[in-house]
Amino acid sequence: DQYARNNKSFGLTTLRRRHVDVTGSEVRFEFRGKSGVRHAASITDKRVARIVQRCQTIPGEELFQYLDEDGRRVTVDSGDINQYLQRASGGEELSAKDFRTWAGTMLAARALRDVKPAATLREGKSNVVKVIDRVAKLLGNTRAVCRKYYVHPVILEQYLAGQVIPPSPPSTTPRLSRRAHELRADEEAVLQLILSSA
């Protein structure tokens, strides 16, 4: 919260009520993140919309807050999110950053899979830079931050060595009926690529 005040930039847990608009089941977020990067995202989900609307009814600037058993206003912070993730994962050391890193890694792996194979190392490196730029834009980061913190280096090394994840087979399981703990085929392929290089 202090970071948000000092830098006039926001992240998930420091969003203000003014950064979100709920219309029906659509939730639209618009805010300035780190390095002054503007973020705009929307989610269409009735349950999320209801939760965000409930948060908006609680007095105060902060968006994500709740009333405790004594009726006191409590703001959700990154520690709360990480604690929840550890409980939900059965005690695994897991943080929100792990999800951002996995998302960046998956975006890069899929994009590199779809790029034509490089004829030379120079072309390969150029393709990697283009993909990192694309992923950085999607994540709202700079190229350097994206490459250093949000894309697993093995994915880039393997691409330069001529190995990418295979095309995803058509899913026979509807997305919503897939168990939450099951990985998609391309996620499994990325995990195997990383583990095989360890």
XYZ file of C-alpha atoms in Angstrom:
198
model
C 0.000 0.000 0.000
C 2.902 2.331 0.789
C 4.449 1.436 -2.592
C 1.199 2.375 -4.353
C 1.072 5.720 -2.535
C 4.725 6.563 -3.171
C 4.848 5.500 -6.817
C 1.257 6.148 -7.892
C 1.240 2.679 -9.452
C -0.819 -0.326 -8.515
C -0.926 -4.100 -8.505
C -3.680 -6.596 -7.789
C -3.810 -6.136 -4.025
C -3.388 -2.354 -4.096
C -6.128 -1.595 -6.637
C -8.586 1.120 -5.710
C -12.334 1.100 -6.236
C -11.911 3.618 -9.071
C -9.841 1.073 -11.030
C -12.737 -1.307 -11.627
C -16.114 -1.168 -13.317
C -18.665 -3.972 -13.029
C -21.454 -4.277 -15.588
C -23.518 -7.426 -15.260
C -21.057 -10.319 -15.210
C -18.240 -8.285 -16.813
C -15.504 -6.833 -14.612
C -13.207 -4.265 -16.258
C -9.940 -3.208 -14.641
C -7.944 -0.174 -15.705
C -4.924 1.071 -13.768
C -1.302 2.175 -13.945
C 1.170 -0.520 -12.892
C 4.895 -0.538 -12.252
C 7.023 1.606 -14.556
C 3.900 3.607 -15.429
C 2.552 0.840 -17.689
C -1.198 1.201 -18.295
C -3.165 -2.003 -17.783
C -6.648 -2.733 -19.047
C -8.226 -6.142 -18.614
C -11.681 -7.588 -18.403
C -13.140 -10.781 -17.012
C -16.600 -12.106 -17.694
C -17.598 -14.264 -14.751
C -20.759 -13.914 -12.657
C -19.112 -15.122 -9.451
C -16.125 -12.771 -9.776
C -18.470 -9.878 -10.598
C -20.537 -10.569 -7.456
C -17.425 -10.728 -5.258
C -15.995 -7.495 -6.686
C -19.353 -5.753 -6.238
C -19.444 -6.874 -2.598
C -15.934 -5.494 -2.113
C -17.057 -2.180 -3.619
C -19.783 -1.817 -0.985
C -17.237 -1.749 1.846
C -16.211 1.822 2.710
C -12.660 2.863 1.905
C -10.445 3.402 -1.139
C -9.034 -0.111 -1.408
C -10.894 -2.521 -3.659
C -9.971 -5.875 -2.166
C -11.032 -5.829 1.461
C -13.488 -7.595 3.732
C -15.112 -7.248 7.133
C -13.739 -9.539 9.831
C -15.875 -11.270 12.467
C -15.836 -8.080 14.555
C -17.012 -5.974 11.612
C -13.626 -4.306 11.146
C -12.416 -3.504 7.643
C -9.409 -5.616 6.606
C -7.450 -4.942 3.417
C -6.170 -7.959 1.496
C -2.421 -7.767 0.830
C 0.107 -9.876 -1.067
C 0.939 -11.824 2.098
C -2.711 -12.877 2.382
C -2.715 -14.028 -1.251
C 0.483 -16.025 -0.818
C -0.771 -17.574 2.445
C -3.973 -18.639 0.695
C -2.012 -20.157 -2.199
C 0.145 -22.149 0.210
C -2.914 -23.470 2.069
C -4.769 -24.259 -1.164
C -1.750 -26.120 -2.561
C -1.366 -28.307 0.507
C 1.612 -26.444 1.934
C 3.668 -26.007 -1.235
C 5.897 -22.946 -1.235
C 3.885 -21.052 -3.802
C 3.401 -17.342 -4.425
C 1.510 -15.133 -6.850
C 4.802 -14.524 -8.674
C 4.943 -18.240 -9.515
C 1.684 -17.850 -11.447
C 3.022 -14.823 -13.324
C 6.207 -16.733 -14.159
C 4.227 -19.766 -15.333
C 1.970 -17.547 -17.460
C 4.971 -15.796 -19.034
C 6.718 -19.109 -19.648
C 3.616 -20.605 -21.275
C 3.038 -17.543 -23.468
C 6.661 -17.669 -24.639
C 6.630 -21.440 -25.215
C 3.447 -21.257 -27.301
C 4.723 -18.272 -29.297
C 8.092 -19.938 -29.991
C 6.281 -23.093 -31.087
C 4.364 -21.033 -33.643
C 7.448 -19.210 -35.008
C 9.066 -20.847 -38.016
C 12.293 -22.651 -37.119
C 15.316 -20.381 -37.328
C 17.816 -21.056 -40.116
C 20.667 -19.450 -38.151
C 21.505 -18.688 -34.534
C 21.202 -14.986 -35.321
C 17.665 -15.483 -36.675
C 16.833 -17.607 -33.631
C 17.982 -14.887 -31.251
C 15.983 -12.325 -33.210
C 12.886 -14.545 -32.925
C 13.453 -14.866 -29.173
C 13.613 -11.068 -28.792
C 10.367 -10.659 -30.780
C 8.613 -13.277 -28.649
C 9.907 -11.758 -25.395
C 8.667 -8.341 -26.551
C 5.227 -9.813 -27.277
C 5.056 -11.565 -23.890
C 6.346 -8.451 -22.083
C 3.578 -6.402 -23.659
C 0.936 -8.929 -22.587
C 2.298 -9.011 -19.034
C 2.822 -5.252 -18.872
C 6.581 -5.507 -18.335
C 9.727 -4.377 -20.060
C 11.700 -6.807 -22.219
C 14.471 -7.091 -19.607
C 12.103 -7.739 -16.689
C 10.080 -10.239 -18.703
C 13.108 -12.202 -19.825
C 14.806 -12.180 -16.417
C 11.823 -12.913 -14.164
C 8.848 -14.216 -16.135
C 10.100 -16.632 -18.811
C 11.957 -19.774 -17.780
C 15.378 -19.672 -19.493
C 15.166 -23.328 -20.559
C 12.341 -22.476 -22.979
C 14.571 -19.951 -24.748
C 17.655 -22.204 -24.680
C 15.694 -25.139 -26.090
C 14.235 -23.006 -28.877
C 17.739 -21.911 -29.885
C 18.742 -25.596 -29.846
C 15.847 -26.383 -32.203
C 13.380 -27.822 -29.698
C 9.895 -26.478 -29.040
C 6.765 -27.896 -27.484
C 4.595 -29.949 -29.852
C 1.331 -28.589 -31.245
C -1.545 -29.002 -28.818
C -3.960 -31.754 -29.763
C -7.603 -30.717 -29.919
C -9.076 -30.961 -26.434
C -11.686 -33.657 -25.963
C -12.442 -32.434 -22.458
C -14.502 -29.271 -22.158
C -12.404 -26.619 -20.419
C -14.769 -26.169 -17.507
C -15.054 -29.888 -16.791
C -11.287 -30.428 -16.646
C -10.115 -30.877 -13.072
C -8.371 -27.804 -11.694
C -5.183 -29.733 -10.915
C -4.840 -31.217 -14.405
C -2.364 -29.639 -16.792
C -3.202 -29.025 -20.437
C -1.109 -30.951 -22.966
C 1.081 -27.949 -23.777
C 1.596 -27.198 -20.072
C 2.691 -30.800 -19.556
C 5.084 -30.471 -22.521
C 6.615 -27.284 -21.074
C 7.031 -28.918 -17.682
C 8.744 -31.938 -19.281
C 11.023 -29.657 -21.310
C 12.083 -27.833 -18.144
C 12.517 -31.005 -16.079
C 14.486 -32.785 -18.807
C 17.013 -29.948 -18.786
C 17.497 -29.977 -15.014
